[in-house]
Amino acid sequence: MRIVIAGGHGKIALSLARALADRGDTPVALIRNPDHSQDVVDAGAEPVVIDLERATVTELTERIMGADAVVFAAGAGPGSGAARKETVDHKAAVLTADAAALAGVRRLIQISAIDVDRPVAEDADEVWRAYVAAKKAADDDLRGRDLDLDWTILRPGRLTDEAGTGLVDLGEEVERSSVSRADVATVIVALLDEPGTVGRVLNLVNGGTPVVEAVRAIAE
């Protein structure tokens, strides 16, 4: 499969690219900074330079055309302010969904964050509130696209850089905890292989169930 990854230089994206390339798929990494091209190539992906905060839907559609699936893994990242949470975590996600629909690429997996439908704590800071609001808005937009896209929303818990365990807790209701970025990537690969997960919003943390079994259980 040819899989386009928006936010292709992120840690989850690079791990995903390696996993896809290792099994013979063709990952395509959309990156903003051309200096990141070699990192993407080293991970086994084809780099495509495009700025999701500035691109038109037509420009992005051209980059997505011919793909079998799209993974939205972009994010403003730590240290960014409230404004970029809106332009990346929300607006770029909507742009990506629009472009996938126009390109005729129905399968889309969107990386969100755990429990963003729940109210934010009263003492949360402005940037965290903006992040949660942006993720929720992006998810709400995608959930309204049943006729356009075969979407799955994946909501990981607190992300870590620990080695992947291959063991997770995946479902609509899971106890809030952490999950390694490597395991998030492994789950995305399994979701791409399982059409029964279309239309699902899934929280993800590390747990005790092998990834393939966890995804299969959701699909059933």
PDB file of C-alpha atoms in Angstrom, residues 4-219:
ATOM      1  CA  VAL A   4       0.702   9.205   3.009  1.00  0.00           C
ATOM      2  CA  ILE A   5       1.709  10.424   6.483  1.00  0.00           C
ATOM      3  CA  ALA A   6       0.950  14.064   7.309  1.00  0.00           C
ATOM      4  CA  GLY A   7       3.454  15.333   9.849  1.00  0.00           C
ATOM      5  CA  GLY A   8       5.987  12.900   8.475  1.00  0.00           C
ATOM      6  CA  HIS A   9       8.983  13.940  10.594  1.00  0.00           C
ATOM      7  CA  GLY A  10       7.318  13.370  13.961  1.00  0.00           C
ATOM      8  CA  LYS A  11       8.465  10.504  16.163  1.00  0.00           C
ATOM      9  CA  ILE A  12       5.300   8.464  15.652  1.00  0.00           C
ATOM     10  CA  ALA A  13       5.434   9.149  11.912  1.00  0.00           C
ATOM     11  CA  LEU A  14       9.044   8.019  11.567  1.00  0.00           C
ATOM     12  CA  SER A  15       8.330   4.855  13.548  1.00  0.00           C
ATOM     13  CA  LEU A  16       5.285   4.229  11.375  1.00  0.00           C
ATOM     14  CA  ALA A  17       7.306   4.774   8.196  1.00  0.00           C
ATOM     15  CA  ARG A  18       9.877   2.218   9.312  1.00  0.00           C
ATOM     16  CA  ALA A  19       7.185  -0.334  10.128  1.00  0.00           C
ATOM     17  CA  LEU A  20       5.426   0.164   6.802  1.00  0.00           C
ATOM     18  CA  ALA A  21       8.640   0.063   4.773  1.00  0.00           C
ATOM     19  CA  ASP A  22       9.798  -3.088   6.570  1.00  0.00           C
ATOM     20  CA  ARG A  23       6.711  -4.961   5.429  1.00  0.00           C
ATOM     21  CA  GLY A  24       6.907  -3.732   1.842  1.00  0.00           C
ATOM     22  CA  ASP A  25       4.512  -0.782   1.844  1.00  0.00           C
ATOM     23  CA  THR A  26       5.414   2.630   0.396  1.00  0.00           C
ATOM     24  CA  PRO A  27       5.208   5.371   3.052  1.00  0.00           C
ATOM     25  CA  VAL A  28       5.155   8.971   1.854  1.00  0.00           C
ATOM     26  CA  ALA A  29       6.080  11.567   4.479  1.00  0.00           C
ATOM     27  CA  LEU A  30       4.683  15.081   4.166  1.00  0.00           C
ATOM     28  CA  ILE A  31       7.204  17.422   5.809  1.00  0.00           C
ATOM     29  CA  ARG A  32       7.430  21.193   6.204  1.00  0.00           C
ATOM     30  CA  ASN A  33      11.204  21.490   6.491  1.00  0.00           C
ATOM     31  CA  PRO A  34      13.270  20.160   3.555  1.00  0.00           C
ATOM     32  CA  ASP A  35      16.190  19.700   5.952  1.00  0.00           C
ATOM     33  CA  HIS A  36      14.256  16.753   7.412  1.00  0.00           C
ATOM     34  CA  SER A  37      14.259  14.861   4.112  1.00  0.00           C
ATOM     35  CA  GLN A  38      17.203  12.610   4.939  1.00  0.00           C
ATOM     36  CA  ASP A  39      15.675  11.512   8.248  1.00  0.00           C
ATOM     37  CA  VAL A  40      12.553  10.501   6.352  1.00  0.00           C
ATOM     38  CA  VAL A  41      14.534   8.641   3.697  1.00  0.00           C
ATOM     39  CA  ASP A  42      16.491   6.820   6.414  1.00  0.00           C
ATOM     40  CA  ALA A  43      13.149   5.664   7.843  1.00  0.00           C
ATOM     41  CA  GLY A  44      12.191   4.196   4.480  1.00  0.00           C
ATOM     42  CA  ALA A  45       9.757   6.892   3.359  1.00  0.00           C
ATOM     43  CA  GLU A  46       9.531   9.187   0.357  1.00  0.00           C
ATOM     44  CA  PRO A  47       9.773  12.841   1.471  1.00  0.00           C
ATOM     45  CA  VAL A  48       7.308  15.366   0.072  1.00  0.00           C
ATOM     46  CA  VAL A  49       7.769  18.988   1.167  1.00  0.00           C
ATOM     47  CA  ILE A  50       4.555  20.890   1.912  1.00  0.00           C
ATOM     48  CA  ASP A  51       3.571  23.281   4.696  1.00  0.00           C
ATOM     49  CA  LEU A  52       0.162  22.210   6.022  1.00  0.00           C
ATOM     50  CA  GLU A  53      -0.352  25.636   7.604  1.00  0.00           C
ATOM     51  CA  ARG A  54       0.002  27.400   4.254  1.00  0.00           C
ATOM     52  CA  ALA A  55      -1.006  24.863   1.605  1.00  0.00           C
ATOM     53  CA  THR A  56      -4.252  25.059  -0.321  1.00  0.00           C
ATOM     54  CA  VAL A  57      -6.528  22.064  -0.470  1.00  0.00           C
ATOM     55  CA  THR A  58      -5.645  21.690  -4.159  1.00  0.00           C
ATOM     56  CA  GLU A  59      -1.917  21.565  -3.404  1.00  0.00           C
ATOM     57  CA  LEU A  60      -2.399  18.950  -0.713  1.00  0.00           C
ATOM     58  CA  THR A  61      -4.786  16.913  -2.845  1.00  0.00           C
ATOM     59  CA  GLU A  62      -2.079  16.656  -5.504  1.00  0.00           C
ATOM     60  CA  ARG A  63       0.327  15.194  -2.919  1.00  0.00           C
ATOM     61  CA  ILE A  64      -2.234  12.658  -1.687  1.00  0.00           C
ATOM     62  CA  MET A  65      -3.537  11.500  -5.070  1.00  0.00           C
ATOM     63  CA  GLY A  66      -2.927   7.817  -5.720  1.00  0.00           C
ATOM     64  CA  ALA A  67      -2.518   6.823  -2.063  1.00  0.00           C
ATOM     65  CA  ASP A  68      -4.323   3.874  -0.491  1.00  0.00           C
ATOM     66  CA  ALA A  69      -4.625   5.618   2.881  1.00  0.00           C
ATOM     67  CA  VAL A  70      -3.696   8.778   4.760  1.00  0.00           C
ATOM     68  CA  VAL A  71      -2.485   9.041   8.358  1.00  0.00           C
ATOM     69  CA  PHE A  72      -2.739  12.437  10.046  1.00  0.00           C
ATOM     70  CA  ALA A  73       0.143  12.492  12.521  1.00  0.00           C
ATOM     71  CA  ALA A  74       0.882  16.215  12.506  1.00  0.00           C
ATOM     72  CA  GLY A  75       0.905  18.367  15.610  1.00  0.00           C
ATOM     73  CA  ALA A  76       2.197  21.741  16.703  1.00  0.00           C
ATOM     74  CA  GLY A  77       4.328  20.008  19.311  1.00  0.00           C
ATOM     75  CA  PRO A  78       5.726  20.992  22.711  1.00  0.00           C
ATOM     76  CA  GLY A  79       6.654  24.625  23.117  1.00  0.00           C
ATOM     77  CA  SER A  80       4.144  25.903  20.583  1.00  0.00           C
ATOM     78  CA  GLY A  81       1.509  28.422  21.603  1.00  0.00           C
ATOM     79  CA  ALA A  82      -2.259  28.329  21.491  1.00  0.00           C
ATOM     80  CA  ALA A  83      -2.422  29.803  17.989  1.00  0.00           C
ATOM     81  CA  ARG A  84      -0.470  26.933  16.422  1.00  0.00           C
ATOM     82  CA  LYS A  85      -2.597  24.354  18.204  1.00  0.00           C
ATOM     83  CA  GLU A  86      -5.459  25.763  16.149  1.00  0.00           C
ATOM     84  CA  THR A  87      -3.589  26.028  12.835  1.00  0.00           C
ATOM     85  CA  VAL A  88      -1.924  22.600  13.022  1.00  0.00           C
ATOM     86  CA  ASP A  89      -3.895  20.308  15.316  1.00  0.00           C
ATOM     87  CA  HIS A  90      -7.264  21.533  14.049  1.00  0.00           C
ATOM     88  CA  LYS A  91      -7.049  23.363  10.721  1.00  0.00           C
ATOM     89  CA  ALA A  92      -4.357  21.149   9.175  1.00  0.00           C
ATOM     90  CA  ALA A  93      -6.354  18.066  10.155  1.00  0.00           C
ATOM     91  CA  VAL A  94      -9.455  19.444   8.437  1.00  0.00           C
ATOM     92  CA  LEU A  95      -7.381  20.364   5.383  1.00  0.00           C
ATOM     93  CA  THR A  96      -5.986  16.829   5.240  1.00  0.00           C
ATOM     94  CA  ALA A  97      -9.445  15.293   5.429  1.00  0.00           C
ATOM     95  CA  ASP A  98     -10.697  17.645   2.712  1.00  0.00           C
ATOM     96  CA  ALA A  99      -7.761  16.732   0.472  1.00  0.00           C
ATOM     97  CA  ALA A 100      -8.156  12.994   1.056  1.00  0.00           C
ATOM     98  CA  ALA A 101     -11.826  13.209   0.111  1.00  0.00           C
ATOM     99  CA  LEU A 102     -11.055  15.203  -3.036  1.00  0.00           C
ATOM    100  CA  ALA A 103      -8.289  12.767  -3.988  1.00  0.00           C
ATOM    101  CA  GLY A 104     -10.664   9.827  -3.590  1.00  0.00           C
ATOM    102  CA  VAL A 105      -8.564   8.300  -0.804  1.00  0.00           C
ATOM    103  CA  ARG A 106     -11.224   7.012   1.549  1.00  0.00           C
ATOM    104  CA  ARG A 107      -9.134   5.481   4.360  1.00  0.00           C
ATOM    105  CA  LEU A 108      -7.901   8.008   6.907  1.00  0.00           C
ATOM    106  CA  ILE A 109      -6.518   7.457  10.388  1.00  0.00           C
ATOM    107  CA  GLN A 110      -6.261  10.538  12.576  1.00  0.00           C
ATOM    108  CA  ILE A 111      -4.069  10.688  15.672  1.00  0.00           C
ATOM    109  CA  SER A 112      -5.811  12.664  18.382  1.00  0.00           C
ATOM    110  CA  ALA A 113      -5.373  12.569  22.169  1.00  0.00           C
ATOM    111  CA  ILE A 114      -7.002  10.565  24.918  1.00  0.00           C
ATOM    112  CA  ASP A 115     -10.309  11.756  26.376  1.00  0.00           C
ATOM    113  CA  VAL A 116     -10.488  15.075  24.507  1.00  0.00           C
ATOM    114  CA  ASP A 117     -14.286  14.908  24.653  1.00  0.00           C
ATOM    115  CA  ARG A 118     -14.129  15.316  28.431  1.00  0.00           C
ATOM    116  CA  PRO A 119     -14.105  18.762  30.089  1.00  0.00           C
ATOM    117  CA  VAL A 120     -10.700  20.281  30.768  1.00  0.00           C
ATOM    118  CA  ALA A 121      -9.715  20.817  34.385  1.00  0.00           C
ATOM    119  CA  GLU A 122     -10.524  24.308  35.659  1.00  0.00           C
ATOM    120  CA  ASP A 123      -6.878  24.979  36.538  1.00  0.00           C
ATOM    121  CA  ALA A 124      -5.531  23.928  33.103  1.00  0.00           C
ATOM    122  CA  ASP A 125      -3.359  26.504  31.366  1.00  0.00           C
ATOM    123  CA  GLU A 126      -4.316  28.321  28.175  1.00  0.00           C
ATOM    124  CA  VAL A 127      -2.129  26.266  25.841  1.00  0.00           C
ATOM    125  CA  TRP A 128      -3.458  22.942  27.149  1.00  0.00           C
ATOM    126  CA  ARG A 129      -7.016  24.189  26.758  1.00  0.00           C
ATOM    127  CA  ALA A 130      -6.232  25.240  23.191  1.00  0.00           C
ATOM    128  CA  TYR A 131      -4.653  21.862  22.438  1.00  0.00           C
ATOM    129  CA  VAL A 132      -7.639  19.887  23.712  1.00  0.00           C
ATOM    130  CA  ALA A 133     -10.085  22.194  21.933  1.00  0.00           C
ATOM    131  CA  ALA A 134      -8.168  21.855  18.659  1.00  0.00           C
ATOM    132  CA  LYS A 135      -8.019  18.070  18.845  1.00  0.00           C
ATOM    133  CA  LYS A 136     -11.704  17.838  19.692  1.00  0.00           C
ATOM    134  CA  ALA A 137     -12.641  20.181  16.846  1.00  0.00           C
ATOM    135  CA  ALA A 138     -10.611  18.100  14.385  1.00  0.00           C
ATOM    136  CA  ASP A 139     -12.239  14.910  15.645  1.00  0.00           C
ATOM    137  CA  ASP A 140     -15.719  16.433  15.467  1.00  0.00           C
ATOM    138  CA  ASP A 141     -15.086  17.448  11.875  1.00  0.00           C
ATOM    139  CA  LEU A 142     -13.964  13.947  10.929  1.00  0.00           C
ATOM    140  CA  ARG A 143     -16.911  12.311  12.668  1.00  0.00           C
ATOM    141  CA  GLY A 144     -19.195  14.292  10.366  1.00  0.00           C
ATOM    142  CA  ARG A 145     -17.660  12.787   7.218  1.00  0.00           C
ATOM    143  CA  ASP A 146     -19.235   9.328   7.121  1.00  0.00           C
ATOM    144  CA  LEU A 147     -20.078   9.660   3.430  1.00  0.00           C
ATOM    145  CA  ASP A 148     -16.680  11.036   2.405  1.00  0.00           C
ATOM    146  CA  LEU A 149     -14.127   8.979   4.293  1.00  0.00           C
ATOM    147  CA  ASP A 150     -13.561   5.646   6.028  1.00  0.00           C
ATOM    148  CA  TRP A 151     -12.022   7.178   9.131  1.00  0.00           C
ATOM    149  CA  THR A 152     -10.660   5.924  12.432  1.00  0.00           C
ATOM    150  CA  ILE A 153      -9.677   8.295  15.241  1.00  0.00           C
ATOM    151  CA  LEU A 154      -6.892   7.023  17.484  1.00  0.00           C
ATOM    152  CA  ARG A 155      -6.476   8.761  20.837  1.00  0.00           C
ATOM    153  CA  PRO A 156      -3.216   7.809  22.564  1.00  0.00           C
ATOM    154  CA  GLY A 157      -2.524   8.505  26.209  1.00  0.00           C
ATOM    155  CA  ARG A 158       0.596  10.303  27.426  1.00  0.00           C
ATOM    156  CA  LEU A 159       3.285   9.569  24.849  1.00  0.00           C
ATOM    157  CA  THR A 160       6.663   8.141  25.818  1.00  0.00           C
ATOM    158  CA  ASP A 161       9.844   7.286  23.927  1.00  0.00           C
ATOM    159  CA  GLU A 162      10.193   3.873  25.560  1.00  0.00           C
ATOM    160  CA  ALA A 163      10.663   0.783  23.417  1.00  0.00           C
ATOM    161  CA  GLY A 164       7.480  -0.722  22.078  1.00  0.00           C
ATOM    162  CA  THR A 165       6.023  -3.618  24.030  1.00  0.00           C
ATOM    163  CA  GLY A 166       3.442  -4.765  21.500  1.00  0.00           C
ATOM    164  CA  LEU A 167       0.918  -4.867  24.354  1.00  0.00           C
ATOM    165  CA  VAL A 168      -1.906  -2.356  24.605  1.00  0.00           C
ATOM    166  CA  ASP A 169      -5.315  -1.498  25.978  1.00  0.00           C
ATOM    167  CA  LEU A 170      -7.458  -0.225  23.112  1.00  0.00           C
ATOM    168  CA  GLY A 171     -11.098   0.791  23.193  1.00  0.00           C
ATOM    169  CA  GLU A 172     -13.696   3.484  23.595  1.00  0.00           C
ATOM    170  CA  GLU A 173     -13.136   3.442  27.354  1.00  0.00           C
ATOM    171  CA  VAL A 174      -9.671   2.768  28.786  1.00  0.00           C
ATOM    172  CA  GLU A 175      -8.005   3.840  32.003  1.00  0.00           C
ATOM    173  CA  ARG A 176      -5.925   6.942  31.341  1.00  0.00           C
ATOM    174  CA  SER A 177      -2.220   6.070  31.216  1.00  0.00           C
ATOM    175  CA  SER A 178       0.807   6.290  28.937  1.00  0.00           C
ATOM    176  CA  VAL A 179       1.755   4.591  25.682  1.00  0.00           C
ATOM    177  CA  SER A 180       4.992   4.417  23.742  1.00  0.00           C
ATOM    178  CA  ARG A 181       5.156   6.121  20.383  1.00  0.00           C
ATOM    179  CA  ALA A 182       6.447   2.865  18.905  1.00  0.00           C
ATOM    180  CA  ASP A 183       3.305   1.065  20.048  1.00  0.00           C
ATOM    181  CA  VAL A 184       1.112   3.820  18.612  1.00  0.00           C
ATOM    182  CA  ALA A 185       2.776   3.223  15.246  1.00  0.00           C
ATOM    183  CA  THR A 186       2.235  -0.524  15.530  1.00  0.00           C
ATOM    184  CA  VAL A 187      -1.451   0.005  16.266  1.00  0.00           C
ATOM    185  CA  ILE A 188      -1.802   2.293  13.229  1.00  0.00           C
ATOM    186  CA  VAL A 189      -0.397  -0.438  10.984  1.00  0.00           C
ATOM    187  CA  ALA A 190      -2.906  -2.911  12.412  1.00  0.00           C
ATOM    188  CA  LEU A 191      -5.768  -0.438  11.946  1.00  0.00           C
ATOM    189  CA  LEU A 192      -4.816   0.015   8.294  1.00  0.00           C
ATOM    190  CA  ASP A 193      -5.224  -3.746   7.856  1.00  0.00           C
ATOM    191  CA  GLU A 194      -8.604  -3.938   9.604  1.00  0.00           C
ATOM    192  CA  PRO A 195     -11.582  -2.336   7.824  1.00  0.00           C
ATOM    193  CA  GLY A 196     -13.792  -3.286  10.754  1.00  0.00           C
ATOM    194  CA  THR A 197     -12.317  -0.357  12.717  1.00  0.00           C
ATOM    195  CA  VAL A 198     -13.789   2.254  10.359  1.00  0.00           C
ATOM    196  CA  GLY A 199     -15.978   4.815  12.106  1.00  0.00           C
ATOM    197  CA  ARG A 200     -14.494   4.126  15.555  1.00  0.00           C
ATOM    198  CA  VAL A 201     -12.978   6.519  18.100  1.00  0.00           C
ATOM    199  CA  LEU A 202     -10.412   4.546  20.088  1.00  0.00           C
ATOM    200  CA  ASN A 203      -8.397   5.450  23.168  1.00  0.00           C
ATOM    201  CA  LEU A 204      -5.002   3.766  23.448  1.00  0.00           C
ATOM    202  CA  VAL A 205      -2.587   3.072  26.307  1.00  0.00           C
ATOM    203  CA  ASN A 206      -0.065   0.358  27.013  1.00  0.00           C
ATOM    204  CA  GLY A 207      -1.702  -2.691  28.537  1.00  0.00           C
ATOM    205  CA  GLY A 208      -1.709  -6.468  28.360  1.00  0.00           C
ATOM    206  CA  THR A 209      -3.211  -7.389  24.989  1.00  0.00           C
ATOM    207  CA  PRO A 210      -1.128  -8.003  21.846  1.00  0.00           C
ATOM    208  CA  VAL A 211      -1.780  -5.286  19.276  1.00  0.00           C
ATOM    209  CA  VAL A 212      -3.268  -7.486  16.554  1.00  0.00           C
ATOM    210  CA  GLU A 213      -5.614  -9.140  19.045  1.00  0.00           C
ATOM    211  CA  ALA A 214      -6.687  -5.790  20.458  1.00  0.00           C
ATOM    212  CA  VAL A 215      -7.477  -4.381  17.015  1.00  0.00           C
ATOM    213  CA  ARG A 216      -9.253  -7.584  15.942  1.00  0.00           C
ATOM    214  CA  ALA A 217     -11.419  -7.476  19.052  1.00  0.00           C
ATOM    215  CA  ILE A 218     -12.471  -3.923  18.254  1.00  0.00           C
ATOM    216  CA  ALA A 219     -13.318  -4.903  14.676  1.00  0.00           C
TER     217      ALA A 219
END
